């Protein structure tokens, strides 16, 4: 289910599927049953639980734009926090107590040390409402699993997901000027924007530009599948958190360079002012995921750049058909 | 409005008023228009805003039992957090942007220094979901007032409210064994319970029992009135927090002694094991409220004990009539 609020193209085909899901059907050769339902609609959620025998939920739903969250915090808390509370209540009602949750490295706030492991403090130095919604949801999940011992909840803290499916059929399609580096790079490379803006070159890093931990979306997706397997096979219980990151930091200039080399294209850029709240460097200690989940990232930055470019060059206007 | 979920006696009189509100009408000689409405019922809240011209809201609603919150965290997050989000959305819809919020000293978690001022860290060491709901709501209020500059939100962080109205007509009437010291003392004094349990005498305090900052409920109530005056007269804006406490700590044994001396009654007690999570000492630096709000507590611990006893001895069974 999705409320499609993040989708730029909400047209559905004759089976009620938006374009992105139609492509997933193509790739997987599996039929998708899609519900256009909002987590704020508790009855709508309950209907899905009545229609199906569900053994676990992967909860990806949520508003996720940092800048927008500073303008519309109430909408972020409502959608993300109140929406999750609704979901949890329905899950409990239907006795579904296995949950994988999309969390974020933003819960760590300003890094006190690097690489960041799961014991790094969370909460107090988060700089935006989006990050706080993820932090609050983790507290709810933790309190819930402390009070009811039959829950098994895994929170996966994403670092910087980039890339696309290697078929080039599904990928990132942000609305407006991209907030994130990789879609900005690929929109410049494909000619949708004239120049990449690099926000600051006076960070305390190797080349002055911000350093982040980029992780391929397919590696990220596999992390969820592996977590789900662990939940079922190992009969886990309680609340567990894992960093999903590559474990190494790359600067903005390194990513631009990797993109140009991987794809043989030029990405013109200019250095502009830093954005408020951007930290020097942030990357994961991912050993817990490697050791406890048995997950390991497979894709290199070159793969991430190649797959992003395959998606972007095949779909210069994202999921929209050319005549829009 | 109230959903009466905390009320032991939910009978209403012919005007639809529960007993506690009927008594407030007696004391104030004012008619109260009461709505039996839940903050989770957004339509119900909106109806009240349609029926009246409202210029400010004092938001006292919320579940408030620490122990219960550890058993039913989802209900606490839903009632307190999701309920507040509903209220804020309706307030915004009806352009009501002045709010006084009932917060709690529990947002400070474990004291890092004493007395605790408003700059003390909040959040990370809170030991129960109840306290976390207050912390989360404060973050929502802060984010909201950062994003929309026409809000004026005052969060009042209560220390340990005790006492009763000096008429003895309204007071505290907890269900079951009281979680808090003063109602436990008064129920023992009035003969409803044989003996007070004192939880631990090996705290690092003057006499080994826990030290807290007790504040008379009428002083607390006056704090809200004064805050509201400030909001209207000074045209405040933004998010402001104030400690409401007496600014001094009293041990459990000191409170028992004060109660016995003030009222000429005996309060038999026994020392039992500490409760998990209880801290040694907690008391407020209340200078910000004194200086910025112009509020000052008027009542002494002797007053608090006298008024509690007047209420309890006049109403040995609380708001319930004798034949229940």
mmCIF file of C-alpha atoms in Angstrom, chain A residues 69-78 81 106-107 109 122-137 139-140, chain B residues 59 77 80-82 84-85 88 99 101-109 117-126 130-148 151 153-157 238-243 288:
data_model
loop_
_atom_site.group_PDB
_atom_site.id
_atom_site.type_symbol
_atom_site.label_atom_id
_atom_site.label_comp_id
_atom_site.label_asym_id
_atom_site.label_seq_id
_atom_site.Cartn_x
_atom_site.Cartn_y
_atom_site.Cartn_z
ATOM 1 C CA UNK A 69 9.752 18.962 7.061
ATOM 2 C CA UNK A 70 11.012 22.297 8.369
ATOM 3 C CA UNK A 71 8.151 24.090 6.614
ATOM 4 C CA UNK A 72 5.409 21.538 7.375
ATOM 5 C CA UNK A 73 6.420 19.803 10.612
ATOM 6 C CA UNK A 74 2.868 19.032 11.700
ATOM 7 C CA UNK A 75 2.239 17.128 8.460
ATOM 8 C CA UNK A 76 5.453 15.178 9.037
ATOM 9 C CA UNK A 77 4.552 14.227 12.596
ATOM 10 C CA UNK A 78 1.021 13.341 11.553
ATOM 11 C CA UNK A 81 4.246 9.285 13.704
ATOM 12 C CA UNK A 106 19.529 11.141 10.644
ATOM 13 C CA UNK A 107 18.461 9.793 14.051
ATOM 14 C CA UNK A 109 22.102 13.907 14.656
ATOM 15 C CA UNK A 122 20.354 9.480 18.990
ATOM 16 C CA UNK A 123 17.823 12.257 19.226
ATOM 17 C CA UNK A 124 19.252 15.303 20.879
ATOM 18 C CA UNK A 125 21.169 16.883 17.990
ATOM 19 C CA UNK A 126 18.821 16.064 15.118
ATOM 20 C CA UNK A 127 18.487 19.237 13.050
ATOM 21 C CA UNK A 128 15.108 18.753 11.347
ATOM 22 C CA UNK A 129 11.562 17.465 11.997
ATOM 23 C CA UNK A 130 11.922 14.651 9.435
ATOM 24 C CA UNK A 131 14.765 13.132 11.447
ATOM 25 C CA UNK A 132 12.843 13.636 14.656
ATOM 26 C CA UNK A 133 9.860 11.684 13.290
ATOM 27 C CA UNK A 134 12.178 8.720 12.645
ATOM 28 C CA UNK A 135 13.630 9.074 16.149
ATOM 29 C CA UNK A 136 10.172 9.270 17.742
ATOM 30 C CA UNK A 137 8.942 6.225 15.824
ATOM 31 C CA UNK A 139 11.100 5.188 20.608
ATOM 32 C CA UNK A 140 7.507 4.033 20.085
ATOM 33 C CA UNK B 59 -4.029 21.810 26.758
ATOM 34 C CA UNK B 77 1.602 7.792 22.257
ATOM 35 C CA UNK B 80 -0.979 12.171 24.021
ATOM 36 C CA UNK B 81 0.966 12.619 20.791
ATOM 37 C CA UNK B 82 -1.571 11.866 18.049
ATOM 38 C CA UNK B 84 -2.085 16.778 20.328
ATOM 39 C CA UNK B 85 -1.413 16.674 16.566
ATOM 40 C CA UNK B 88 -2.949 21.583 16.669
ATOM 41 C CA UNK B 99 -1.429 27.506 23.422
ATOM 42 C CA UNK B 101 0.722 23.107 27.301
ATOM 43 C CA UNK B 102 0.957 20.877 30.395
ATOM 44 C CA UNK B 103 4.440 19.486 30.274
ATOM 45 C CA UNK B 104 6.368 17.755 32.996
ATOM 46 C CA UNK B 105 9.753 17.750 34.689
ATOM 47 C CA UNK B 106 9.988 14.134 33.526
ATOM 48 C CA UNK B 107 11.237 15.490 30.179
ATOM 49 C CA UNK B 108 14.588 16.116 31.912
ATOM 50 C CA UNK B 109 15.162 12.424 32.572
ATOM 51 C CA UNK B 117 16.873 24.793 34.982
ATOM 52 C CA UNK B 118 15.187 24.943 31.578
ATOM 53 C CA UNK B 119 18.539 24.499 29.795
ATOM 54 C CA UNK B 120 19.028 21.056 31.328
ATOM 55 C CA UNK B 121 19.125 18.408 28.551
ATOM 56 C CA UNK B 122 15.830 16.691 27.826
ATOM 57 C CA UNK B 123 14.868 13.434 26.203
ATOM 58 C CA UNK B 124 17.696 10.987 26.240
ATOM 59 C CA UNK B 125 17.463 9.631 29.790
ATOM 60 C CA UNK B 126 13.686 9.606 30.230
ATOM 61 C CA UNK B 130 4.713 8.826 29.593
ATOM 62 C CA UNK B 131 7.687 11.157 29.915
ATOM 63 C CA UNK B 132 8.634 10.503 26.308
ATOM 64 C CA UNK B 133 5.176 11.553 25.112
ATOM 65 C CA UNK B 134 5.667 14.921 26.849
ATOM 66 C CA UNK B 135 9.122 15.249 25.325
ATOM 67 C CA UNK B 136 7.834 14.389 21.838
ATOM 68 C CA UNK B 137 4.972 16.870 22.118
ATOM 69 C CA UNK B 138 7.418 19.608 23.109
ATOM 70 C CA UNK B 139 9.461 18.833 19.984
ATOM 71 C CA UNK B 140 6.326 19.050 17.819
ATOM 72 C CA UNK B 141 5.386 22.369 19.425
ATOM 73 C CA UNK B 142 8.893 23.726 18.953
ATOM 74 C CA UNK B 143 9.095 22.616 15.311
ATOM 75 C CA UNK B 144 5.633 24.057 14.649
ATOM 76 C CA UNK B 145 6.453 27.448 16.138
ATOM 77 C CA UNK B 146 9.728 27.521 14.199
ATOM 78 C CA UNK B 147 7.900 26.918 10.939
ATOM 79 C CA UNK B 148 4.889 29.223 11.526
ATOM 80 C CA UNK B 151 2.076 30.702 16.990
ATOM 81 C CA UNK B 153 3.198 28.282 22.631
ATOM 82 C CA UNK B 154 4.111 28.100 26.312
ATOM 83 C CA UNK B 155 5.086 24.748 27.768
ATOM 84 C CA UNK B 156 4.873 24.566 31.552
ATOM 85 C CA UNK B 157 7.018 21.840 33.054
ATOM 86 C CA UNK B 238 7.436 31.318 19.470
ATOM 87 C CA UNK B 239 7.927 28.440 21.875
ATOM 88 C CA UNK B 240 8.760 29.089 25.508
ATOM 89 C CA UNK B 241 9.287 26.657 28.377
ATOM 90 C CA UNK B 242 9.075 27.313 32.102
ATOM 91 C CA UNK B 243 9.659 25.179 35.148
ATOM 92 C CA UNK B 288 12.942 31.867 34.787
#
